[in-house]
mmCIF file with all atom_site columns, C-alpha atoms in Angstrom:
data_model
loop_
_atom_site.group_PDB
_atom_site.id
_atom_site.type_symbol
_atom_site.label_atom_id
_atom_site.label_alt_id
_atom_site.label_comp_id
_atom_site.label_asym_id
_atom_site.label_entity_id
_atom_site.label_seq_id
_atom_site.pdbx_PDB_ins_code
_atom_site.Cartn_x
_atom_site.Cartn_y
_atom_site.Cartn_z
_atom_site.occupancy
_atom_site.B_iso_or_equiv
_atom_site.pdbx_formal_charge
_atom_site.auth_seq_id
_atom_site.auth_comp_id
_atom_site.auth_asym_id
_atom_site.auth_atom_id
_atom_site.pdbx_PDB_model_num
ATOM 1  C CA . UNK A 1 1  ? 0.000  0.000  0.000   1.00 78.00 ? 10 UNK A CA 1
ATOM 2  C CA . UNK A 1 2  ? 1.251  3.438  -0.959  1.00 87.00 ? 11 UNK A CA 1
ATOM 3  C CA . UNK A 1 3  ? -0.025 6.326  1.104   1.00 92.00 ? 12 UNK A CA 1
ATOM 4  C CA . UNK A 1 4  ? 0.526  10.023 0.644   1.00 94.00 ? 13 UNK A CA 1
ATOM 5  C CA . UNK A 1 5  ? -2.303 11.650 -1.299  1.00 96.00 ? 14 UNK A CA 1
ATOM 6  C CA . UNK A 1 6  ? -4.828 13.644 0.702   1.00 96.00 ? 15 UNK A CA 1
ATOM 7  C CA . UNK A 1 7  ? -7.763 13.079 -1.681  1.00 97.00 ? 16 UNK A CA 1
ATOM 8  C CA . UNK A 1 8  ? -8.994 10.644 -4.318  1.00 96.00 ? 17 UNK A CA 1
ATOM 9  C CA . UNK A 1 9  ? -6.288 9.167  -6.559  1.00 97.00 ? 18 UNK A CA 1
ATOM 10 C CA . UNK A 1 10 ? -7.721 9.732  -10.033 1.00 97.00 ? 19 UNK A CA 1
ATOM 11 C CA . UNK A 1 11 ? -4.899 8.353  -12.195 1.00 97.00 ? 20 UNK A CA 1
ATOM 12 C CA . UNK A 1 12 ? -1.917 6.022  -11.987 1.00 97.00 ? 21 UNK A CA 1
ATOM 13 C CA . UNK A 1 13 ? 0.651  5.245  -14.663 1.00 96.00 ? 22 UNK A CA 1
ATOM 14 C CA . UNK A 1 14 ? 2.835  2.165  -14.245 1.00 95.00 ? 23 UNK A CA 1
ATOM 15 C CA . UNK A 1 15 ? 4.777  0.979  -17.272 1.00 87.00 ? 24 UNK A CA 1
ATOM 16 C CA . UNK A 1 16 ? 6.755  -1.737 -15.552 1.00 86.00 ? 25 UNK A CA 1
ATOM 17 C CA . UNK A 1 17 ? 10.094 -1.161 -13.910 1.00 89.00 ? 26 UNK A CA 1
ATOM 18 C CA . UNK A 1 18 ? 10.572 0.401  -10.484 1.00 91.00 ? 27 UNK A CA 1
ATOM 19 C CA . UNK A 1 19 ? 8.394  3.524  -10.670 1.00 92.00 ? 28 UNK A CA 1
ATOM 20 C CA . UNK A 1 20 ? 4.769  4.525  -10.830 1.00 95.00 ? 29 UNK A CA 1
ATOM 21 C CA . UNK A 1 21 ? 3.321  8.037  -11.102 1.00 96.00 ? 30 UNK A CA 1
ATOM 22 C CA . UNK A 1 22 ? -0.020 9.039  -9.589  1.00 97.00 ? 31 UNK A CA 1
ATOM 23 C CA . UNK A 1 23 ? -2.251 12.089 -9.851  1.00 98.00 ? 32 UNK A CA 1
ATOM 24 C CA . UNK A 1 24 ? -4.914 13.086 -7.385  1.00 98.00 ? 33 UNK A CA 1
ATOM 25 C CA . UNK A 1 25 ? -7.811 15.387 -6.633  1.00 98.00 ? 34 UNK A CA 1
ATOM 26 C CA . UNK A 1 26 ? -5.430 16.911 -4.030  1.00 98.00 ? 35 UNK A CA 1
ATOM 27 C CA . UNK A 1 27 ? -3.785 18.672 -7.042  1.00 97.00 ? 36 UNK A CA 1
ATOM 28 C CA . UNK A 1 28 ? -0.460 16.823 -6.713  1.00 97.00 ? 37 UNK A CA 1
ATOM 29 C CA . UNK A 1 29 ? 1.596  14.394 -8.797  1.00 96.00 ? 38 UNK A CA 1
ATOM 30 C CA . UNK A 1 30 ? 3.619  11.785 -6.898  1.00 96.00 ? 39 UNK A CA 1
ATOM 31 C CA . UNK A 1 31 ? 6.381  9.448  -8.073  1.00 94.00 ? 40 UNK A CA 1
ATOM 32 C CA . UNK A 1 32 ? 6.509  6.116  -6.226  1.00 95.00 ? 41 UNK A CA 1
ATOM 33 C CA . UNK A 1 33 ? 9.179  3.477  -5.761  1.00 94.00 ? 42 UNK A CA 1
ATOM 34 C CA . UNK A 1 34 ? 7.237  0.269  -6.417  1.00 94.00 ? 43 UNK A CA 1
ATOM 35 C CA . UNK A 1 35 ? 9.613  -1.955 -4.456  1.00 94.00 ? 44 UNK A CA 1
ATOM 36 C CA . UNK A 1 36 ? 9.511  0.111  -1.234  1.00 95.00 ? 45 UNK A CA 1
ATOM 37 C CA . UNK A 1 37 ? 6.131  1.859  -1.556  1.00 94.00 ? 46 UNK A CA 1
ATOM 38 C CA . UNK A 1 38 ? 7.799  5.198  -0.748  1.00 95.00 ? 47 UNK A CA 1
ATOM 39 C CA . UNK A 1 39 ? 6.988  8.492  -2.423  1.00 96.00 ? 48 UNK A CA 1
ATOM 40 C CA . UNK A 1 40 ? 10.265 9.636  -4.022  1.00 93.00 ? 49 UNK A CA 1
ATOM 41 C CA . UNK A 1 41 ? 9.005  12.897 -5.541  1.00 92.00 ? 50 UNK A CA 1
ATOM 42 C CA . UNK A 1 42 ? 6.041  15.130 -4.697  1.00 94.00 ? 51 UNK A CA 1
ATOM 43 C CA . UNK A 1 43 ? 5.156  17.660 -7.411  1.00 94.00 ? 52 UNK A CA 1
ATOM 44 C CA . UNK A 1 44 ? 2.755  20.275 -6.087  1.00 92.00 ? 53 UNK A CA 1
ATOM 45 C CA . UNK A 1 45 ? 1.714  23.905 -6.511  1.00 92.00 ? 54 UNK A CA 1
ATOM 46 C CA . UNK A 1 46 ? 1.453  23.586 -10.297 1.00 91.00 ? 55 UNK A CA 1
ATOM 47 C CA . UNK A 1 47 ? -2.140 22.502 -10.856 1.00 96.00 ? 56 UNK A CA 1
ATOM 48 C CA . UNK A 1 48 ? -4.944 24.514 -9.282  1.00 97.00 ? 57 UNK A CA 1
ATOM 49 C CA . UNK A 1 49 ? -7.591 21.804 -9.635  1.00 98.00 ? 58 UNK A CA 1
ATOM 50 C CA . UNK A 1 50 ? -8.027 18.040 -9.818  1.00 98.00 ? 59 UNK A CA 1
ATOM 51 C CA . UNK A 1 51 ? -5.391 16.057 -11.732 1.00 98.00 ? 60 UNK A CA 1
ATOM 52 C CA . UNK A 1 52 ? -7.079 13.824 -14.320 1.00 98.00 ? 61 UNK A CA 1
ATOM 53 C CA . UNK A 1 53 ? -4.221 11.995 -16.047 1.00 98.00 ? 62 UNK A CA 1
ATOM 54 C CA . UNK A 1 54 ? -0.467 11.404 -15.841 1.00 98.00 ? 63 UNK A CA 1
ATOM 55 C CA . UNK A 1 55 ? 1.992  9.734  -18.214 1.00 96.00 ? 64 UNK A CA 1
ATOM 56 C CA . UNK A 1 56 ? 5.746  9.406  -17.862 1.00 93.00 ? 65 UNK A CA 1
ATOM 57 C CA . UNK A 1 57 ? 8.911  8.381  -19.659 1.00 91.00 ? 66 UNK A CA 1
ATOM 58 C CA . UNK A 1 58 ? 12.535 8.167  -18.548 1.00 85.00 ? 67 UNK A CA 1
ATOM 59 C CA . UNK A 1 59 ? 12.903 11.965 -18.627 1.00 88.00 ? 68 UNK A CA 1
ATOM 60 C CA . UNK A 1 60 ? 9.423  13.524 -18.575 1.00 92.00 ? 69 UNK A CA 1
ATOM 61 C CA . UNK A 1 61 ? 6.130  13.522 -16.686 1.00 94.00 ? 70 UNK A CA 1
ATOM 62 C CA . UNK A 1 62 ? 3.055  14.954 -18.401 1.00 96.00 ? 71 UNK A CA 1
ATOM 63 C CA . UNK A 1 63 ? -0.114 15.759 -16.457 1.00 96.00 ? 72 UNK A CA 1
ATOM 64 C CA . UNK A 1 64 ? -3.559 17.108 -17.263 1.00 97.00 ? 73 UNK A CA 1
ATOM 65 C CA . UNK A 1 65 ? -5.999 18.741 -14.906 1.00 97.00 ? 74 UNK A CA 1
ATOM 66 C CA . UNK A 1 66 ? -9.439 20.284 -14.599 1.00 97.00 ? 75 UNK A CA 1
ATOM 67 C CA . UNK A 1 67 ? -7.602 23.647 -14.491 1.00 97.00 ? 76 UNK A CA 1
ATOM 68 C CA . UNK A 1 68 ? -7.318 23.225 -18.308 1.00 95.00 ? 77 UNK A CA 1
ATOM 69 C CA . UNK A 1 69 ? -3.515 22.955 -18.274 1.00 94.00 ? 78 UNK A CA 1
ATOM 70 C CA . UNK A 1 70 ? -1.185 20.309 -19.654 1.00 94.00 ? 79 UNK A CA 1
ATOM 71 C CA . UNK A 1 71 ? 2.027  20.421 -17.614 1.00 94.00 ? 80 UNK A CA 1
ATOM 72 C CA . UNK A 1 72 ? 5.288  18.853 -18.768 1.00 92.00 ? 81 UNK A CA 1
ATOM 73 C CA . UNK A 1 73 ? 8.096  18.254 -16.269 1.00 89.00 ? 82 UNK A CA 1
ATOM 74 C CA . UNK A 1 74 ? 11.385 17.769 -18.110 1.00 86.00 ? 83 UNK A CA 1
ATOM 75 C CA . UNK A 1 75 ? 13.992 16.135 -15.866 1.00 80.00 ? 84 UNK A CA 1
ATOM 76 C CA . UNK A 1 76 ? 16.647 16.044 -18.595 1.00 79.00 ? 85 UNK A CA 1
ATOM 77 C CA . UNK A 1 77 ? 16.937 19.838 -18.235 1.00 69.00 ? 86 UNK A CA 1
ATOM 78 C CA . UNK A 1 78 ? 16.913 20.057 -14.432 1.00 63.00 ? 87 UNK A CA 1
ATOM 79 C CA . UNK A 1 79 ? 13.273 20.537 -13.466 1.00 59.00 ? 88 UNK A CA 1
ATOM 80 C CA . UNK A 1 80 ? 12.023 22.602 -16.363 1.00 58.00 ? 89 UNK A CA 1
ATOM 81 C CA . UNK A 1 81 ? 8.273  23.055 -16.065 1.00 63.00 ? 90 UNK A CA 1
ATOM 82 C CA . UNK A 1 82 ? 6.349  23.912 -19.213 1.00 65.00 ? 91 UNK A CA 1
ATOM 83 C CA . UNK A 1 83 ? 2.646  24.679 -19.207 1.00 63.00 ? 92 UNK A CA 1
ATOM 84 C CA . UNK A 1 84 ? 0.306  24.462 -22.158 1.00 59.00 ? 93 UNK A CA 1
ATOM 85 C CA . UNK A 1 85 ? -3.005 26.260 -21.651 1.00 58.00 ? 94 UNK A CA 1
#
């Protein structure tokens, strides 16, 4: 069991491997270590409403929300956050 969100978990992306990414109605995106169940990264203060979907690759996380934004976190460039409205 992985605990950490403060509201309904709306979306989870797990593509095999060691990590999963979740998005919640608490407006946060969390990265999880599947083997330990620990939250390794908590991305917050970007969405202003419920998170509806998350997808991830080796270097990016993309999220969508009811706030009508698509947010792209690019880890290859540090933590570059791009927003598409």
